[in-house]
mmCIF file of C-alpha atoms and ligand atoms in Angstrom:
data_model
loop_
_atom_site.group_PDB
_atom_site.id
_atom_site.type_symbol
_atom_site.label_atom_id
_atom_site.label_comp_id
_atom_site.label_asym_id
_atom_site.label_seq_id
_atom_site.Cartn_x
_atom_site.Cartn_y
_atom_site.Cartn_z
ATOM 1 C CA MET A 1 33.500 35.296 -32.099
ATOM 2 C CA VAL A 2 30.325 33.219 -32.259
ATOM 3 C CA MET A 3 30.036 30.402 -34.790
ATOM 4 C CA ILE A 4 26.937 30.635 -36.985
ATOM 5 C CA VAL A 5 25.554 27.470 -38.584
ATOM 6 C CA ASP A 6 22.740 28.423 -40.915
ATOM 7 C CA THR A 7 20.591 25.990 -42.908
ATOM 8 C CA PRO A 8 22.833 25.902 -46.030
ATOM 9 C CA THR A 9 25.857 25.247 -43.764
ATOM 10 C CA LEU A 10 24.032 22.412 -41.993
ATOM 11 C CA ALA A 11 23.089 20.998 -45.411
ATOM 12 C CA THR A 12 26.792 21.046 -46.417
ATOM 13 C CA LEU A 13 27.735 19.387 -43.134
ATOM 14 C CA LEU A 14 25.089 16.696 -43.702
ATOM 15 C CA LYS A 15 26.403 16.045 -47.211
ATOM 16 C CA ARG A 16 29.979 15.731 -45.950
ATOM 17 C CA VAL A 17 29.070 13.445 -43.012
ATOM 18 C CA GLY A 18 26.193 11.556 -44.703
ATOM 19 C CA VAL A 19 22.626 11.774 -43.341
ATOM 20 C CA GLU A 20 22.527 8.224 -41.981
ATOM 21 C CA THR A 21 25.960 8.497 -40.333
ATOM 22 C CA PHE A 22 24.879 11.822 -38.807
ATOM 23 C CA LEU A 23 21.691 10.220 -37.434
ATOM 24 C CA ALA A 24 23.528 7.179 -36.059
ATOM 25 C CA GLU A 25 26.286 9.253 -34.416
ATOM 26 C CA LEU A 26 23.751 11.710 -32.990
ATOM 27 C CA ALA A 27 21.643 8.844 -31.596
ATOM 28 C CA ASP A 28 24.763 7.598 -29.753
ATOM 29 C CA ARG A 29 25.480 11.114 -28.424
ATOM 30 C CA ILE A 30 21.907 11.540 -27.150
ATOM 31 C CA GLU A 31 22.005 8.118 -25.523
ATOM 32 C CA ALA A 32 25.320 9.002 -23.803
ATOM 33 C CA ASP A 33 23.845 12.284 -22.522
ATOM 34 C CA PHE A 34 20.745 10.432 -21.243
ATOM 35 C CA ALA A 35 23.160 8.193 -19.282
ATOM 36 C CA ASN A 36 24.432 11.396 -17.599
ATOM 37 C CA TRP A 37 20.887 12.643 -16.909
ATOM 38 C CA PRO A 38 21.409 13.556 -13.202
ATOM 39 C CA GLN A 39 24.262 15.947 -14.214
ATOM 40 C CA PHE A 40 21.874 18.224 -16.149
ATOM 41 C CA GLU A 41 19.766 21.179 -14.994
ATOM 42 C CA LYS A 42 16.213 20.275 -16.031
ATOM 43 C CA SER A 43 12.860 22.007 -16.226
ATOM 44 C CA ALA A 44 9.680 21.671 -18.247
ATOM 45 C CA ARG A 45 9.876 24.042 -21.203
ATOM 46 C CA LEU A 46 8.363 27.523 -21.111
ATOM 47 C CA ALA A 47 5.407 27.425 -23.516
ATOM 48 C CA ALA A 48 3.346 30.344 -24.813
ATOM 49 C CA HIS A 49 0.160 28.845 -26.235
ATOM 50 C CA SER A 50 -2.236 30.552 -28.644
ATOM 51 C CA ALA A 51 -5.354 29.327 -30.417
ATOM 52 C CA VAL A 52 -3.240 28.287 -33.433
ATOM 53 C CA GLY A 53 -0.009 26.999 -31.929
ATOM 54 C CA VAL A 54 2.764 27.286 -29.389
ATOM 55 C CA VAL A 55 6.132 29.051 -29.039
ATOM 56 C CA GLU A 56 8.537 27.397 -26.592
ATOM 57 C CA LEU A 57 11.907 27.958 -24.930
ATOM 58 C CA MET A 58 13.860 24.785 -24.035
ATOM 59 C CA PRO A 59 16.929 25.300 -21.800
ATOM 60 C CA THR A 60 19.306 22.884 -20.067
ATOM 61 C CA ALA A 61 22.899 22.907 -18.763
ATOM 62 C CA ASP A 62 25.659 20.721 -17.388
ATOM 63 C CA ALA A 63 28.960 21.841 -15.820
ATOM 64 C CA GLU A 64 30.432 22.785 -19.232
ATOM 65 C CA TRP A 65 27.667 23.973 -21.522
ATOM 66 C CA PHE A 66 24.344 25.794 -21.328
ATOM 67 C CA SER A 67 22.031 25.344 -24.309
ATOM 68 C CA PHE A 68 18.606 26.461 -25.348
ATOM 69 C CA LYS A 69 16.273 26.174 -28.304
ATOM 70 C CA LEU A 70 13.477 28.482 -29.387
ATOM 71 C CA VAL A 71 10.886 26.383 -31.222
ATOM 72 C CA ASN A 72 7.290 26.643 -32.400
ATOM 73 C CA GLY A 73 4.502 24.243 -33.336
ATOM 74 C CA HIS A 74 1.742 25.582 -35.637
ATOM 75 C CA PRO A 75 -0.210 22.737 -37.299
ATOM 76 C CA GLY A 76 -2.103 25.209 -39.536
ATOM 77 C CA ASN A 77 1.090 26.678 -41.013
ATOM 78 C CA PRO A 78 1.471 24.335 -44.035
ATOM 79 C CA ALA A 79 -1.869 25.614 -45.394
ATOM 80 C CA LYS A 80 -0.193 29.063 -45.438
ATOM 81 C CA GLY A 81 2.946 27.699 -47.117
ATOM 82 C CA LEU A 82 4.870 27.704 -43.812
ATOM 83 C CA LEU A 83 6.524 24.944 -41.775
ATOM 84 C CA THR A 84 4.678 23.510 -38.744
ATOM 85 C CA VAL A 85 7.913 23.449 -36.692
ATOM 86 C CA THR A 86 10.844 25.920 -36.922
ATOM 87 C CA ALA A 87 13.683 26.438 -34.447
ATOM 88 C CA ILE A 88 16.930 28.226 -33.596
ATOM 89 C CA GLY A 89 19.374 27.120 -30.876
ATOM 90 C CA MET A 90 22.367 28.420 -28.939
ATOM 91 C CA LEU A 91 25.306 26.869 -27.091
ATOM 92 C CA VAL A 92 26.983 28.861 -24.301
ATOM 93 C CA ASP A 93 30.306 28.184 -22.530
ATOM 94 C CA VAL A 94 29.484 27.879 -18.810
ATOM 95 C CA ALA A 95 33.038 28.862 -17.714
ATOM 96 C CA THR A 96 32.805 32.355 -19.287
ATOM 97 C CA GLY A 97 29.098 32.686 -20.085
ATOM 98 C CA TYR A 98 30.086 33.480 -23.690
ATOM 99 C CA PRO A 99 27.882 32.188 -26.525
ATOM 100 C CA ARG A 100 29.883 29.871 -28.819
ATOM 101 C CA LEU A 101 27.326 28.699 -31.369
ATOM 102 C CA ILE A 102 24.067 29.899 -32.873
ATOM 103 C CA SER A 103 22.558 27.238 -35.094
ATOM 104 C CA GLU A 104 19.547 26.719 -37.249
ATOM 105 C CA MET A 105 17.487 24.031 -35.545
ATOM 106 C CA THR A 106 14.564 23.426 -37.881
ATOM 107 C CA VAL A 107 16.379 20.692 -39.796
ATOM 108 C CA LEU A 108 18.411 19.881 -36.680
ATOM 109 C CA THR A 109 15.205 19.311 -34.669
ATOM 110 C CA ALA A 110 13.980 16.833 -37.290
ATOM 111 C CA LEU A 111 17.367 15.064 -37.098
ATOM 112 C CA ARG A 112 17.531 15.016 -33.294
ATOM 113 C CA THR A 113 13.902 13.908 -32.951
ATOM 114 C CA ALA A 114 14.519 11.042 -35.368
ATOM 115 C CA ALA A 115 17.808 10.118 -33.634
ATOM 116 C CA THR A 116 16.053 10.140 -30.229
ATOM 117 C CA SER A 117 13.169 8.019 -31.590
ATOM 118 C CA ALA A 118 15.642 5.508 -33.007
ATOM 119 C CA PHE A 119 17.739 5.241 -29.854
ATOM 120 C CA ALA A 120 14.581 4.777 -27.755
ATOM 121 C CA ALA A 121 13.364 2.051 -30.136
ATOM 122 C CA ARG A 122 16.784 0.383 -30.044
ATOM 123 C CA ARG A 123 16.306 0.130 -26.274
ATOM 124 C CA LEU A 124 12.608 -0.798 -26.224
ATOM 125 C CA ALA A 125 11.585 -2.644 -29.409
ATOM 126 C CA ASN A 126 11.924 -6.375 -29.923
ATOM 127 C CA PRO A 127 15.245 -7.050 -31.681
ATOM 128 C CA GLY A 128 15.193 -7.890 -35.382
ATOM 129 C CA ALA A 129 12.283 -5.616 -36.383
ATOM 130 C CA GLN A 130 12.209 -5.040 -40.155
ATOM 131 C CA THR A 131 8.980 -3.121 -40.785
ATOM 132 C CA MET A 132 7.848 0.247 -39.471
ATOM 133 C CA ALA A 133 4.476 1.896 -40.038
ATOM 134 C CA LEU A 134 4.661 5.676 -40.344
ATOM 135 C CA ILE A 135 1.449 7.649 -39.815
ATOM 136 C CA GLY A 136 2.013 11.248 -40.933
ATOM 137 C CA THR A 137 4.550 11.861 -43.689
ATOM 138 C CA GLY A 138 5.086 15.598 -43.188
ATOM 139 C CA ALA A 139 8.348 17.393 -42.486
ATOM 140 C CA GLN A 140 9.580 14.848 -39.899
ATOM 141 C CA GLY A 141 8.736 11.757 -41.980
ATOM 142 C CA GLU A 142 11.882 11.105 -44.039
ATOM 143 C CA PHE A 143 14.159 11.787 -41.056
ATOM 144 C CA GLN A 144 12.273 9.224 -38.972
ATOM 145 C CA ALA A 145 12.473 6.619 -41.729
ATOM 146 C CA LEU A 146 16.224 7.123 -42.257
ATOM 147 C CA ALA A 147 17.032 7.075 -38.530
ATOM 148 C CA PHE A 148 15.231 3.753 -38.078
ATOM 149 C CA LYS A 149 17.092 2.368 -41.093
ATOM 150 C CA ALA A 150 20.462 3.619 -39.816
ATOM 151 C CA CYS A 151 20.039 2.619 -36.157
ATOM 152 C CA LEU A 152 17.788 -0.467 -36.266
ATOM 153 C CA GLY A 153 18.194 -1.817 -39.781
ATOM 154 C CA ILE A 154 14.547 -1.242 -40.734
ATOM 155 C CA ARG A 155 13.989 -2.301 -44.365
ATOM 156 C CA ARG A 156 10.314 -1.573 -45.035
ATOM 157 C CA ILE A 157 8.114 1.483 -44.311
ATOM 158 C CA ARG A 158 4.324 1.156 -44.565
ATOM 159 C CA TYR A 159 3.099 4.748 -44.661
ATOM 160 C CA PHE A 160 -0.107 6.755 -44.567
ATOM 161 C CA ASP A 161 -1.004 10.425 -44.456
ATOM 162 C CA THR A 162 -4.429 12.074 -44.832
ATOM 163 C CA ASP A 163 -2.731 14.327 -47.414
ATOM 164 C CA ALA A 164 -1.999 12.399 -50.618
ATOM 165 C CA ALA A 165 0.554 15.046 -51.704
ATOM 166 C CA ALA A 166 2.559 14.498 -48.488
ATOM 167 C CA MET A 167 2.660 10.756 -49.243
ATOM 168 C CA LYS A 168 3.844 11.442 -52.794
ATOM 169 C CA LYS A 169 6.681 13.733 -51.716
ATOM 170 C CA PHE A 170 7.728 11.194 -49.012
ATOM 171 C CA ALA A 171 7.993 8.423 -51.619
ATOM 172 C CA ALA A 172 9.883 10.677 -54.058
ATOM 173 C CA ASN A 173 12.386 11.844 -51.420
ATOM 174 C CA LEU A 174 13.160 8.283 -50.298
ATOM 175 C CA ALA A 175 13.083 6.630 -53.729
ATOM 176 C CA ASP A 176 16.851 5.911 -53.609
ATOM 177 C CA ALA A 177 17.142 5.355 -49.842
ATOM 178 C CA GLY A 178 17.313 1.565 -49.984
ATOM 179 C CA LEU A 179 13.957 1.171 -48.220
ATOM 180 C CA GLU A 180 10.922 -0.727 -49.446
ATOM 181 C CA LEU A 181 8.103 1.835 -49.368
ATOM 182 C CA VAL A 182 4.518 0.572 -49.114
ATOM 183 C CA ALA A 183 1.825 3.244 -49.577
ATOM 184 C CA CYS A 184 -1.328 2.502 -47.532
ATOM 185 C CA ARG A 185 -4.899 3.813 -47.675
ATOM 186 C CA SER A 186 -5.432 4.128 -43.931
ATOM 187 C CA ALA A 187 -3.562 4.085 -40.635
ATOM 188 C CA ALA A 188 -5.119 0.667 -39.911
ATOM 189 C CA GLU A 189 -3.724 -0.728 -43.170
ATOM 190 C CA ALA A 190 -0.305 0.827 -42.499
ATOM 191 C CA VAL A 191 0.106 -0.794 -39.058
ATOM 192 C CA THR A 192 -0.825 -4.272 -40.316
ATOM 193 C CA GLY A 193 2.207 -6.518 -39.836
ATOM 194 C CA ALA A 194 4.452 -3.690 -38.590
ATOM 195 C CA GLU A 195 6.692 -4.382 -35.579
ATOM 196 C CA LEU A 196 7.252 -0.658 -35.060
ATOM 197 C CA ILE A 197 4.784 2.214 -35.415
ATOM 198 C CA THR A 198 5.694 5.904 -35.599
ATOM 199 C CA THR A 199 2.942 8.492 -35.323
ATOM 200 C CA ALA A 200 4.012 11.943 -36.578
ATOM 201 C CA THR A 201 0.780 13.769 -37.236
ATOM 202 C CA ALA A 202 0.118 17.440 -36.499
ATOM 203 C CA VAL A 203 -3.390 18.377 -35.430
ATOM 204 C CA LYS A 204 -4.101 20.600 -32.440
ATOM 205 C CA ALA A 205 -6.696 18.200 -31.034
ATOM 206 C CA ALA A 206 -7.065 14.953 -29.087
ATOM 207 C CA GLN A 207 -6.844 12.678 -32.163
ATOM 208 C CA ARG A 208 -7.157 8.888 -32.058
ATOM 209 C CA VAL A 209 -4.657 8.032 -34.769
ATOM 210 C CA LEU A 210 -3.951 4.705 -33.048
ATOM 211 C CA THR A 211 -6.796 2.895 -31.325
ATOM 212 C CA ASP A 212 -6.780 -0.172 -29.136
ATOM 213 C CA GLY A 213 -7.771 -2.779 -31.715
ATOM 214 C CA MET A 214 -5.134 -1.636 -34.233
ATOM 215 C CA VAL A 215 -2.075 -2.772 -32.273
ATOM 216 C CA GLY A 216 -1.136 -6.356 -31.511
ATOM 217 C CA PRO A 217 1.300 -7.806 -28.945
ATOM 218 C CA GLY A 218 5.013 -7.028 -29.082
ATOM 219 C CA VAL A 219 4.741 -3.771 -31.039
ATOM 220 C CA HIS A 220 6.813 -0.699 -30.145
ATOM 221 C CA ILE A 221 5.058 2.646 -30.693
ATOM 222 C CA ASN A 222 7.097 5.799 -31.256
ATOM 223 C CA ALA A 223 4.528 8.573 -30.733
ATOM 224 C CA ILE A 224 6.055 11.974 -31.548
ATOM 225 C CA GLY A 225 3.067 14.086 -32.641
ATOM 226 C CA GLY A 226 1.226 14.299 -29.299
ATOM 227 C CA ASP A 227 3.341 17.019 -27.762
ATOM 228 C CA CYS A 228 1.113 19.830 -26.474
ATOM 229 C CA PRO A 229 -1.769 20.190 -24.006
ATOM 230 C CA GLY A 230 -4.859 18.883 -25.822
ATOM 231 C CA LYS A 231 -2.783 17.546 -28.800
ATOM 232 C CA THR A 232 -2.517 13.742 -28.678
ATOM 233 C CA GLU A 233 -2.510 10.743 -31.023
ATOM 234 C CA VAL A 234 -2.817 7.499 -29.026
ATOM 235 C CA ASP A 235 -6.085 6.245 -27.556
ATOM 236 C CA ALA A 236 -6.198 5.899 -23.752
ATOM 237 C CA ARG A 237 -7.287 2.228 -23.891
ATOM 238 C CA LEU A 238 -4.178 1.353 -25.902
ATOM 239 C CA LEU A 239 -1.976 3.263 -23.447
ATOM 240 C CA GLU A 240 -3.555 1.321 -20.578
ATOM 241 C CA ARG A 241 -2.331 -1.944 -22.183
ATOM 242 C CA ALA A 242 1.211 -0.670 -22.742
ATOM 243 C CA ARG A 243 4.427 0.082 -20.849
ATOM 244 C CA ILE A 244 5.071 3.772 -21.376
ATOM 245 C CA PHE A 245 8.446 5.519 -21.528
ATOM 246 C CA VAL A 246 8.959 9.276 -21.575
ATOM 247 C CA GLU A 247 11.737 11.845 -21.618
ATOM 248 C CA TYR A 248 11.092 14.142 -18.623
ATOM 249 C CA LEU A 249 7.930 13.151 -16.768
ATOM 250 C CA PRO A 250 6.962 16.623 -15.390
ATOM 251 C CA GLN A 251 6.904 17.938 -18.997
ATOM 252 C CA THR A 252 5.260 14.886 -20.570
ATOM 253 C CA LEU A 253 2.450 14.852 -18.019
ATOM 254 C CA ILE A 254 1.438 18.264 -19.402
ATOM 255 C CA GLU A 255 2.177 17.669 -23.088
ATOM 256 C CA GLY A 256 2.339 13.961 -23.944
ATOM 257 C CA ASP A 257 -0.134 11.291 -24.991
ATOM 258 C CA ILE A 258 -0.364 10.249 -21.329
ATOM 259 C CA GLN A 259 -2.576 13.310 -20.819
ATOM 260 C CA ALA A 260 -5.302 10.940 -22.007
ATOM 261 C CA LEU A 261 -4.798 8.824 -18.857
ATOM 262 C CA GLY A 262 -5.628 11.745 -16.547
ATOM 263 C CA SER A 263 -4.732 11.210 -12.895
ATOM 264 C CA SER A 264 -3.781 7.554 -13.527
ATOM 265 C CA ALA A 265 -0.941 8.590 -15.894
ATOM 266 C CA HIS A 266 2.234 6.593 -15.263
ATOM 267 C CA ALA A 267 5.504 6.187 -17.132
ATOM 268 C CA THR A 268 9.208 5.372 -16.807
ATOM 269 C CA GLU A 269 11.757 8.028 -17.755
ATOM 270 C CA LEU A 270 13.922 6.626 -20.568
ATOM 271 C CA TRP A 271 17.193 7.725 -18.949
ATOM 272 C CA GLN A 272 16.513 5.248 -16.148
ATOM 273 C CA VAL A 273 16.558 2.394 -18.661
ATOM 274 C CA VAL A 274 19.800 3.708 -20.195
ATOM 275 C CA ALA A 275 21.382 4.024 -16.732
ATOM 276 C CA GLY A 276 20.252 0.503 -15.744
ATOM 277 C CA ARG A 277 17.955 1.821 -13.010
ATOM 278 C CA ALA A 278 14.687 0.579 -14.555
ATOM 279 C CA PRO A 279 13.839 -2.254 -16.930
ATOM 280 C CA GLY A 280 12.967 -1.552 -20.547
ATOM 281 C CA ARG A 281 10.860 -4.157 -22.362
ATOM 282 C CA THR A 282 10.212 -7.126 -20.075
ATOM 283 C CA GLY A 283 8.663 -9.582 -22.545
ATOM 284 C CA ARG A 284 8.295 -10.230 -26.300
ATOM 285 C CA ASP A 285 4.532 -9.669 -26.201
ATOM 286 C CA GLU A 286 4.611 -6.399 -24.295
ATOM 287 C CA ILE A 287 3.456 -3.256 -26.118
ATOM 288 C CA THR A 288 5.933 -0.454 -25.463
ATOM 289 C CA VAL A 289 5.265 3.240 -26.134
ATOM 290 C CA PHE A 290 7.825 6.023 -26.349
ATOM 291 C CA ASP A 291 5.587 9.025 -25.617
ATOM 292 C CA SER A 292 7.991 11.620 -27.029
ATOM 293 C CA VAL A 293 7.412 15.351 -26.707
ATOM 294 C CA GLY A 294 11.033 16.439 -27.239
ATOM 295 C CA PHE A 295 13.336 17.451 -24.392
ATOM 296 C CA ALA A 296 16.084 20.063 -24.016
ATOM 297 C CA ILE A 297 18.892 17.513 -23.446
ATOM 298 C CA GLU A 298 18.322 16.180 -27.001
ATOM 299 C CA ASP A 299 18.879 19.716 -28.331
ATOM 300 C CA TYR A 300 21.985 20.061 -26.142
ATOM 301 C CA SER A 301 23.388 16.842 -27.662
ATOM 302 C CA ALA A 302 22.536 18.000 -31.195
ATOM 303 C CA LEU A 303 24.091 21.455 -30.745
ATOM 304 C CA ARG A 304 27.292 20.006 -29.288
ATOM 305 C CA TYR A 305 27.498 17.423 -32.067
ATOM 306 C CA VAL A 306 27.078 20.096 -34.757
ATOM 307 C CA TYR A 307 29.611 22.378 -33.049
ATOM 308 C CA ASP A 308 32.234 19.606 -32.922
ATOM 309 C CA LYS A 309 31.586 18.484 -36.510
ATOM 310 C CA ALA A 310 31.549 22.030 -37.931
ATOM 311 C CA ARG A 311 34.899 22.807 -36.264
ATOM 312 C CA ALA A 312 36.435 19.528 -37.447
ATOM 313 C CA LEU A 313 35.274 20.152 -41.031
ATOM 314 C CA GLY A 314 36.057 23.894 -41.095
ATOM 315 C CA LEU A 315 32.397 24.809 -41.633
ATOM 316 C CA GLY A 316 30.319 27.633 -40.117
ATOM 317 C CA SER A 317 31.052 31.366 -40.170
ATOM 318 C CA GLU A 318 32.414 33.375 -37.243
ATOM 319 C CA SER A 319 30.402 36.472 -36.320
ATOM 320 C CA PRO A 320 31.420 39.283 -33.922
ATOM 321 C CA LEU A 321 28.178 39.033 -31.959
ATOM 322 C CA VAL A 322 30.038 39.599 -28.688
ATOM 323 C CA PRO A 323 32.231 42.735 -28.419
ATOM 324 C CA ALA A 324 35.974 42.147 -27.841
ATOM 325 C CA PRO A 325 37.353 45.395 -26.359
ATOM 326 C CA ARG A 326 41.068 45.480 -25.416
ATOM 327 C CA ASP A 327 39.982 46.837 -21.978
ATOM 328 C CA PRO A 328 36.885 44.865 -20.913
ATOM 329 C CA LYS A 329 35.796 47.849 -18.802
ATOM 330 C CA ASP A 330 35.920 50.209 -21.784
ATOM 331 C CA LEU A 331 32.890 49.064 -23.798
ATOM 332 C CA PHE A 332 32.096 52.674 -24.716
ATOM 333 C CA GLY A 333 35.649 53.274 -26.002
ATOM 334 C CA TYR A 334 35.406 50.087 -28.086
ATOM 335 C CA LEU A 335 32.234 51.415 -29.749
ATOM 336 C CA THR A 336 33.930 54.731 -30.448
ATOM 337 C CA GLU A 337 36.870 52.881 -32.047
ATOM 338 C CA LEU A 338 34.444 51.004 -34.295
ATOM 339 C CA VAL A 339 32.508 53.999 -35.621
ATOM 340 C CA GLY A 340 34.748 56.967 -34.823
ATOM 341 C CA ARG A 341 33.891 59.945 -32.622
HETATM 342 P P1 NAD B 1 3.794 18.462 -40.611
HETATM 343 O O1 NAD B 1 2.640 19.401 -40.459
HETATM 344 O O2 NAD B 1 4.850 18.777 -41.618
HETATM 345 O O3 NAD B 1 3.273 16.972 -40.926
HETATM 346 C C1 NAD B 1 2.223 16.365 -40.230
HETATM 347 C C2 NAD B 1 1.473 15.446 -41.190
HETATM 348 O O4 NAD B 1 0.464 14.730 -40.466
HETATM 349 C C3 NAD B 1 0.771 16.177 -42.323
HETATM 350 O O5 NAD B 1 1.236 15.717 -43.565
HETATM 351 C C4 NAD B 1 -0.734 15.833 -42.117
HETATM 352 O O6 NAD B 1 -1.427 15.720 -43.325
HETATM 353 C C5 NAD B 1 -0.627 14.510 -41.367
HETATM 354 N N1 NAD B 1 -1.801 14.124 -40.598
HETATM 355 C C6 NAD B 1 -2.556 14.863 -39.765
HETATM 356 N N2 NAD B 1 -3.541 14.106 -39.193
HETATM 357 C C7 NAD B 1 -3.373 12.849 -39.671
HETATM 358 C C8 NAD B 1 -4.036 11.611 -39.433
HETATM 359 N N3 NAD B 1 -5.065 11.519 -38.595
HETATM 360 N N4 NAD B 1 -3.585 10.516 -40.087
HETATM 361 C C9 NAD B 1 -2.529 10.585 -40.955
HETATM 362 N N5 NAD B 1 -1.868 11.736 -41.210
HETATM 363 C C10 NAD B 1 -2.266 12.852 -40.567
HETATM 364 O O7 NAD B 1 4.440 18.336 -39.150
HETATM 365 P P2 NAD B 1 5.881 17.749 -38.774
HETATM 366 O O8 NAD B 1 6.898 18.821 -38.697
HETATM 367 O O9 NAD B 1 6.144 16.545 -39.623
HETATM 368 O O10 NAD B 1 5.600 17.293 -37.274
HETATM 369 C C11 NAD B 1 4.785 16.175 -37.012
HETATM 370 C C12 NAD B 1 4.414 16.174 -35.556
HETATM 371 O O11 NAD B 1 5.574 15.912 -34.761
HETATM 372 C C13 NAD B 1 3.865 17.515 -35.054
HETATM 373 O O12 NAD B 1 2.753 17.271 -34.226
HETATM 374 C C14 NAD B 1 5.006 18.117 -34.260
HETATM 375 O O13 NAD B 1 4.565 18.991 -33.250
HETATM 376 C C15 NAD B 1 5.653 16.864 -33.714
HETATM 377 N N6 NAD B 1 7.070 16.979 -33.361
HETATM 378 C C16 NAD B 1 7.463 16.341 -32.220
HETATM 379 C C17 NAD B 1 8.795 16.377 -31.859
HETATM 380 C C18 NAD B 1 9.232 15.615 -30.641
HETATM 381 O O14 NAD B 1 10.351 15.766 -30.202
HETATM 382 N N7 NAD B 1 8.407 14.763 -30.080
HETATM 383 C C19 NAD B 1 9.724 17.079 -32.627
HETATM 384 C C20 NAD B 1 9.285 17.686 -33.807
HETATM 385 C C21 NAD B 1 7.957 17.629 -34.167
#
């Protein structure tokens, strides 16, 4: 039997666990898996680009589990009433090769991206940060805000989106979240006084959402929207002033904001900081950037977390997606038993 976790089941799981607890526990799981980085099979994701978006396959494995996610990114979708990012993922038992879990990963991607952002910021930002600027309040926005509250104790979000309706829905969704929400009229206004900045915009172009003069010393930038060839958010001059951290460098060189640096692109892989092999922030005034594009190990962590939680809480349905014949060599006979001769 294969466990199926669809979106309503994940919503039930989230309600039972609590969104902030889920985000905090998942951030710890992702951090622990980053500490085991050398144990994982790794490759840059397979990406099929079109003029309007990208469809990607993101696999990884350790000795116990193989996982993959199928995900898209189509910035023009909301204008058609569709999500920019949707995803489905699978967890497979390495010992038998049998699939164990198929899960919705649209909501789970938002949760794991936010949990990854928060754990990276916990490692890289100056301690005691209270205010985060959020540029882009689309589908990822609330998850980012709640993860930074749960994992870093952020109290205030200064937010801006070019779409006033997206700002309104963000404020309505987080009205009771225990955060002070400050609506701003521009990205420049939003970043004023913020110790942390998250950019989560979706435009298939080399945008300059954050430019050099906008960011002062000591700020940590969590840049999640620059995640495809030719789709970036942070100006090269700002990157040149910063220490840059990435997930998996071979993938980020193709997809991340560091594309803007061309052949002089440089960055530290975050797992090295977690494993104590490279320094994180080295001074209070340093600007740090987490140039996030999303990596398969984060999906692995999220799928395993959901699998464990769903089993513990008795959630998820079991589906006979893999045949179970009494004689494993008699697949044909098994079919005949199911439907008759
Ligand atoms: P979305 O389309 O729901 O929201 C994006 C928002 O950005 C929209 O509300 C849009 O109006 C706003 N926007 C666009 N340009 C802007 C600008 N210059 N200034 C302010 N706001 C602007 O998309 P989403 O699902 O929230 O995803 C956001 C981004 O994050 C996408 O680019 C997506 O590809 C990326 N993403 C990255 C990861 C990762 O792991 N790094 C994971 C998921 C999504």
